[in-house]
Tab-separated table of C-alpha atoms in Angstrom:
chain	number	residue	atom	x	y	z
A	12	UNK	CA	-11.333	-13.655	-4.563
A	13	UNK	CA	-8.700	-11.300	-2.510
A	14	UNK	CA	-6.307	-9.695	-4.567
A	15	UNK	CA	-3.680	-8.301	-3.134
A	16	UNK	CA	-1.961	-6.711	-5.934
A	17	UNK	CA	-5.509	-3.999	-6.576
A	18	UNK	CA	-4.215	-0.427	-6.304
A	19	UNK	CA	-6.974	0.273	-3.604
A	20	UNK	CA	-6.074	-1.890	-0.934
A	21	UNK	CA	-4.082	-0.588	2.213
A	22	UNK	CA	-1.195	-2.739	2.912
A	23	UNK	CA	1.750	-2.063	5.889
A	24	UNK	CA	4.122	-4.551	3.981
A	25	UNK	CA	7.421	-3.377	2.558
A	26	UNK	CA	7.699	-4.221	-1.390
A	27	UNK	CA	8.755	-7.356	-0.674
A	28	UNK	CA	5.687	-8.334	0.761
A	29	UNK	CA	6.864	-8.783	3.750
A	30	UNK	CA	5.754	-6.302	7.116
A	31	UNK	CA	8.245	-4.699	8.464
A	32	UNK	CA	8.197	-5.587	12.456
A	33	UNK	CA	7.288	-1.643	13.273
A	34	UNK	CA	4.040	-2.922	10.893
A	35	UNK	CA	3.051	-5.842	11.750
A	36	UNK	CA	0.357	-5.229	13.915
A	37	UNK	CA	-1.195	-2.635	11.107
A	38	UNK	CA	-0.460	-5.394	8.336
A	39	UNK	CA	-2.623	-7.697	10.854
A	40	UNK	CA	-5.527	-5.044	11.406
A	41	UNK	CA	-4.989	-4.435	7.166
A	42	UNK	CA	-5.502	-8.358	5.638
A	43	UNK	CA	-8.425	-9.293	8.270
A	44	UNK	CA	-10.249	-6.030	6.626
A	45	UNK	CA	-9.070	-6.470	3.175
A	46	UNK	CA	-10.596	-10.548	4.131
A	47	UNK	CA	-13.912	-9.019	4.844
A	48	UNK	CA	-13.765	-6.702	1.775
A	49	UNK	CA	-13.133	-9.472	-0.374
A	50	UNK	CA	-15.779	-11.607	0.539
A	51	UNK	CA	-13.548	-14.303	2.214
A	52	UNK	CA	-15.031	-13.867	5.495
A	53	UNK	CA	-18.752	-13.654	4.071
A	54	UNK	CA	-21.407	-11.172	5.103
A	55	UNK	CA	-23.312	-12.117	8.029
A	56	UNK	CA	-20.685	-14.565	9.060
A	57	UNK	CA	-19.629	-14.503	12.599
A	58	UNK	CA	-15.841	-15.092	13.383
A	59	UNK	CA	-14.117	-15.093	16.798
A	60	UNK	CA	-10.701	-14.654	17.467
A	61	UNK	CA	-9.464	-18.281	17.616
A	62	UNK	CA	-11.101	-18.349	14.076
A	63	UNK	CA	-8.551	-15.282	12.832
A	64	UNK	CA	-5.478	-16.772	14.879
A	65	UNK	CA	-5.800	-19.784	13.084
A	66	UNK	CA	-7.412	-18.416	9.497
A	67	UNK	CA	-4.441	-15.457	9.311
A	68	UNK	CA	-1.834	-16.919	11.869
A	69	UNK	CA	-2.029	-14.010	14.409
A	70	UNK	CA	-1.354	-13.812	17.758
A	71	UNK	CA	-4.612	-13.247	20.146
A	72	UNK	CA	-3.513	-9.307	20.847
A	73	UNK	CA	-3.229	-8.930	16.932
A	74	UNK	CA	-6.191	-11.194	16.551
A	75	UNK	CA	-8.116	-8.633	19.031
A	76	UNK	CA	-6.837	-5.704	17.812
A	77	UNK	CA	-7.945	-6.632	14.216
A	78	UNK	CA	-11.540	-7.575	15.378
A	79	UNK	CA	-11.788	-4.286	17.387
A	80	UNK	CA	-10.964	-1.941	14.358
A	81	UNK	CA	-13.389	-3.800	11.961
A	82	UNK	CA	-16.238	-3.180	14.673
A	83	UNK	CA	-14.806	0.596	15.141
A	84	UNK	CA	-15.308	1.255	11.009
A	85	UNK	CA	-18.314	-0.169	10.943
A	86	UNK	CA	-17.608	-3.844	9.167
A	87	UNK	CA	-18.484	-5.752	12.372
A	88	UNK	CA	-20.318	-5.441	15.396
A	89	UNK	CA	-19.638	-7.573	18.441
A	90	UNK	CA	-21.864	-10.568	20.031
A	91	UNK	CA	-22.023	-11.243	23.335
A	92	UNK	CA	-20.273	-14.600	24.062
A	93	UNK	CA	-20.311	-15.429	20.619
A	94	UNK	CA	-17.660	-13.495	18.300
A	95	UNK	CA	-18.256	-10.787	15.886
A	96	UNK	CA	-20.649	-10.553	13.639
A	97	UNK	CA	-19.711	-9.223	10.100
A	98	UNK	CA	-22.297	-6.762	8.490
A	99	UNK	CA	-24.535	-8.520	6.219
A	100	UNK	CA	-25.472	-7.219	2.607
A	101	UNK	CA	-28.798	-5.811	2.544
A	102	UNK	CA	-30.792	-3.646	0.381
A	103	UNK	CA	-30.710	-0.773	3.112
A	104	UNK	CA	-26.941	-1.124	3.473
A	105	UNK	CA	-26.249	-0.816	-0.796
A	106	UNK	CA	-29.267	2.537	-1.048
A	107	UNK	CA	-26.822	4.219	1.997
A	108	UNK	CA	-23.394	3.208	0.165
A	109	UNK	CA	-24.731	4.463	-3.159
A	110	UNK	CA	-26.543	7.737	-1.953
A	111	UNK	CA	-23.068	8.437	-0.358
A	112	UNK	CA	-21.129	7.552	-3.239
A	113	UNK	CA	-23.070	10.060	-5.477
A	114	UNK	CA	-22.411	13.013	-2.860
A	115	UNK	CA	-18.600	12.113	-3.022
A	116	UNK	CA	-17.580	10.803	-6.087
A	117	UNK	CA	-17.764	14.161	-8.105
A	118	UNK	CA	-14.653	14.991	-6.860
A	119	UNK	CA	-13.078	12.804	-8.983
A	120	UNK	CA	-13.611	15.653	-11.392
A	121	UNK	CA	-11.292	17.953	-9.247
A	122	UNK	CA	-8.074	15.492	-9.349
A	123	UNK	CA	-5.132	17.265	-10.833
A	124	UNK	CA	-3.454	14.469	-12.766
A	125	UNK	CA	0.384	14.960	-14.186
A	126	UNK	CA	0.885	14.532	-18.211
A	127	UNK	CA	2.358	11.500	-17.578
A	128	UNK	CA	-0.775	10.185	-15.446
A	129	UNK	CA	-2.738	11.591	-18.160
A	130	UNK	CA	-0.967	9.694	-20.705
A	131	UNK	CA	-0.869	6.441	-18.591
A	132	UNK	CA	-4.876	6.457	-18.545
A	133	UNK	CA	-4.832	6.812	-22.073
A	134	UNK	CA	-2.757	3.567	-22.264
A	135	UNK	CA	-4.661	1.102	-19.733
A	136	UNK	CA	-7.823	2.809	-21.531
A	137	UNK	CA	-6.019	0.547	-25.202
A	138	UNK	CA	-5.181	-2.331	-22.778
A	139	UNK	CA	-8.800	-2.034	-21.735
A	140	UNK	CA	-10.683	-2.483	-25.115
A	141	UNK	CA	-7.860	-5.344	-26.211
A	142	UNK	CA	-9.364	-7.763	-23.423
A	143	UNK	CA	-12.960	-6.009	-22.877
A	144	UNK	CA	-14.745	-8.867	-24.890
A	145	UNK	CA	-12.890	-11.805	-23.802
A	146	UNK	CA	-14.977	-14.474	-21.536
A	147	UNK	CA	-12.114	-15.848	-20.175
A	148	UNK	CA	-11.814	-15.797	-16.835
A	149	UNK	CA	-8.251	-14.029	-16.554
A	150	UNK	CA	-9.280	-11.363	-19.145
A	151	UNK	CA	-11.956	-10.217	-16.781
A	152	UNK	CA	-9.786	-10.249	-13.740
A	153	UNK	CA	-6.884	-8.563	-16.139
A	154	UNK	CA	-9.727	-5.550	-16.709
A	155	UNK	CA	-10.731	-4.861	-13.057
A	156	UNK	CA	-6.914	-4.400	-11.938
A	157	UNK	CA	-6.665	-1.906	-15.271
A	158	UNK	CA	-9.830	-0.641	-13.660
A	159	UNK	CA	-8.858	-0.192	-10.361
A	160	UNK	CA	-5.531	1.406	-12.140
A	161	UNK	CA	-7.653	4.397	-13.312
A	162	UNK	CA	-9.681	4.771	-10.165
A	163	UNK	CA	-6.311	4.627	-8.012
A	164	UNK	CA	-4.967	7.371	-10.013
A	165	UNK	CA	-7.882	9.721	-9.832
A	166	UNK	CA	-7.903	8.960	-5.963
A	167	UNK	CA	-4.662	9.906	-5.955
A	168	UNK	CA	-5.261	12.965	-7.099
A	169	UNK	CA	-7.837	14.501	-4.776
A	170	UNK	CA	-7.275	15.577	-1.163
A	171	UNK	CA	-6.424	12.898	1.407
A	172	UNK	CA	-9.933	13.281	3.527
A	173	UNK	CA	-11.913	13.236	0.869
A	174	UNK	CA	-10.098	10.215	-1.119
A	175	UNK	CA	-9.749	8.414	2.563
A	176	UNK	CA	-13.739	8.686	3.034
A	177	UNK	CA	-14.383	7.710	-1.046
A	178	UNK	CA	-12.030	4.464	-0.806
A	179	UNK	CA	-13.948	3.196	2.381
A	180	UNK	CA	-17.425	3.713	0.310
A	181	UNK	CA	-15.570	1.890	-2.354
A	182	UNK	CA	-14.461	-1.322	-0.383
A	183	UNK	CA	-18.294	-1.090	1.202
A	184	UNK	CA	-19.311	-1.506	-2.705
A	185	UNK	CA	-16.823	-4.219	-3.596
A	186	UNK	CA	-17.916	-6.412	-0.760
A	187	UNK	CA	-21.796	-6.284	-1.889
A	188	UNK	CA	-20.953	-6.448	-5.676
A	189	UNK	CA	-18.574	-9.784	-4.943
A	190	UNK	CA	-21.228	-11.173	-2.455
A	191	UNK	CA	-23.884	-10.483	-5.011
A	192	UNK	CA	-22.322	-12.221	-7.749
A	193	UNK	CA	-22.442	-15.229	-9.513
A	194	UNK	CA	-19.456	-16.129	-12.063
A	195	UNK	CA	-21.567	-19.578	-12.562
A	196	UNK	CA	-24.464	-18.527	-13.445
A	197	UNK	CA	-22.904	-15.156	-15.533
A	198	UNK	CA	-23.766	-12.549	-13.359
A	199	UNK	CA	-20.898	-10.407	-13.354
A	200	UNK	CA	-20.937	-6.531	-12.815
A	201	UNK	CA	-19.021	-4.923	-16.155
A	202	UNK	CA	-17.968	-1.789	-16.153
A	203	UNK	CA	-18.858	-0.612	-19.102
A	204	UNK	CA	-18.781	3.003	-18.384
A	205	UNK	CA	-15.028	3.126	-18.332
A	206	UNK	CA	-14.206	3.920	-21.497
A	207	UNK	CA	-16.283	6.949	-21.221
A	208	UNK	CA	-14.211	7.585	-18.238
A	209	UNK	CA	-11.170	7.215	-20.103
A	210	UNK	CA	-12.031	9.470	-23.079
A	211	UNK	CA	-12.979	12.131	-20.152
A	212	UNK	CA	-9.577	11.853	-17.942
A	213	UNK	CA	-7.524	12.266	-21.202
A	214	UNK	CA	-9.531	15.225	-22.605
A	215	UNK	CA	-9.625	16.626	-19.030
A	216	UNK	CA	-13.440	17.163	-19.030
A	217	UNK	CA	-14.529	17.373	-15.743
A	218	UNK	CA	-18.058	17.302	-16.499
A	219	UNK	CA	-17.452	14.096	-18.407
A	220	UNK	CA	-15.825	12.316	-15.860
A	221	UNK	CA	-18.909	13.544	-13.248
A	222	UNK	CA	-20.954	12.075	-15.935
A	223	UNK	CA	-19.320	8.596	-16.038
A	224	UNK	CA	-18.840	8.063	-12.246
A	225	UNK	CA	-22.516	8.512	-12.417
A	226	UNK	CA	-23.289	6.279	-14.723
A	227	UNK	CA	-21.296	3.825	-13.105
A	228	UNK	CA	-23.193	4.324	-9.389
A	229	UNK	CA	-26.267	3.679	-11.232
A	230	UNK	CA	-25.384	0.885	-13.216
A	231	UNK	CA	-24.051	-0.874	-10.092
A	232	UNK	CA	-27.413	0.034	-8.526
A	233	UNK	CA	-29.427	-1.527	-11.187
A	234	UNK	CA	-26.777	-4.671	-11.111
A	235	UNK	CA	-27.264	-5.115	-7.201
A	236	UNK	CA	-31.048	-4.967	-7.172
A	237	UNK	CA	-31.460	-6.879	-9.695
A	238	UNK	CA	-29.187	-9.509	-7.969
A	239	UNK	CA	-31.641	-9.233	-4.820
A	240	UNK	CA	-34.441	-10.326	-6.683
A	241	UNK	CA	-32.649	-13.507	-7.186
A	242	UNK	CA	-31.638	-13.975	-3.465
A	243	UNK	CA	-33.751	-16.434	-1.878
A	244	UNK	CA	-32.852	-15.285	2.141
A	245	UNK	CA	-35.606	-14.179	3.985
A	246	UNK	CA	-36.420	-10.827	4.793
A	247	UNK	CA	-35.924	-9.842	8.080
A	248	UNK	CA	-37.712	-7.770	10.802
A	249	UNK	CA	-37.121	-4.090	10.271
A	250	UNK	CA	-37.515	-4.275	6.806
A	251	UNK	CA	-39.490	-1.381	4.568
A	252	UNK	CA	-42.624	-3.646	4.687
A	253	UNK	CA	-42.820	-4.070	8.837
A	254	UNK	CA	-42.398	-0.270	9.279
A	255	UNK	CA	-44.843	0.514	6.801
A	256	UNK	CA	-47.441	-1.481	8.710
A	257	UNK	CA	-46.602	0.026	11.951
A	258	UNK	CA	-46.854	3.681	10.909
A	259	UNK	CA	-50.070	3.409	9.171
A	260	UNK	CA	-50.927	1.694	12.787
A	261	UNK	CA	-50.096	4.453	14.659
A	262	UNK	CA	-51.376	6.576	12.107
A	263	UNK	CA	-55.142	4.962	12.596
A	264	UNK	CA	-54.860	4.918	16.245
A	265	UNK	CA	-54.147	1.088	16.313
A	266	UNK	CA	-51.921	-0.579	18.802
A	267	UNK	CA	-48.546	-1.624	16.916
């Protein structure tokens, strides 16, 4: 479900919500991303740009423009004569995001945070555990924006290049962990490291906050795979198995 009110999303809009006309086109490029990042264009989907004139009422430049970037980060990749296709979710996408994420996300641990962002994760971290064990629907949409809250903050506090190259692995991991999910059926990814997190940021132990963006990476790893055991898609050419086969070929002098 998009929401455009998390801290993590990009947005060229003024705070009235509205794009200024010097923004428009970037507030175009912006929403068709934060679309694909949110799951409402769905992985493997393939779109064209009558489908984003008419889905996000943009002109055809805008429309191009939009599609273009998504293929030039990576989200899409172009198909002759039929549109572009968006990146599907596989296991060999989540093993990249996640190796990544564990080279990067340490330096978390470096972000110089003011008192009063200090003391501001130490409130959402109260807010946190007063709707942590509701079911409700709202109360676990109310904890990931407190969530994203305390990651904003931290992101904030790092240098741009590194914090630009962390969010992107973070929308990558969004995207699979909505796609992944089903609210139906009670799969939903928890966070439970947070608090941990929390208790870290406020005592300003760096080795403690290392330790619970670690934590989370793997808990999200275990979450996703054991989601893919339950996905009933076949597995495609190029996958772990096929290669196998055709080294050991080559390896015992066999054709492949």
């Amino acid at each position: 479900m998009y929401d455009p009110s998390s801290p993590l999303l990009r947005s060229s809009a003024a705070a009235s919500g509205v794009p200024q006309p010097d923004a428009k086109a970037r507030f175009a490029e912006d929403r068709l991303l934060d679309a694909v990042v949110w799951c409402e264009i769905e992985p493997g989907e393939t779109i064209t740009e009558a489908d984003v004139m008419e889905r996000f009422g943009l002109s055809r430049a805008a429309a191009r423009a939009a599609l273009t970037r998504l293929g030039y980060d990576g989200w899409a990749q172009p198909i002759a004569r039929l549109g572009w296709q968006v990146a599907p979710v596989t296991g060999s996408l989540i093993g990249e995001i996640l190796t990544a994420r564990r080279i990067v996300e340490p330096a978390l641990a470096q972000a110089r945070l003011s008192p009063a962002q200090i003391d501001e994760v130490r409130r959402i971290g109260a807010m946190l555990r007063a709707v942590s064990q509701q079911p409700a629907h709202g109360a676990v949409v109310t904890f990931r924006i407190y969530v994203d809250e305390i990651d904003g903050t931290l992101l904030g506090g790092i240098d741009r290049f590194t914090a630009r190259h962390l969010r992107k692995l973070w929308h990558h991991s969004a995207r699979m962990t909505r796609h992944l999910e089903n609210a139906d059926a009670g799969h939903i990814f928890r966070r439970d490291e947070v608090f941990d997190l929390v208790r870290a940021v406020t005592e300003q132990d760096r080795d403690g906050i290392v330790a619970a963006r670690h934590a989370l990476i793997d808990a999200q790893e275990r979450f996703l795979m054991r989601q893919l055991l339950t996905n009933d898609t076949p597995i495609a050419p190029g996958s772990g198995a096929l290669r196998r086969t055709t080294d050991n070929a080559a390896t015992n002098g066999r054709p492949s």
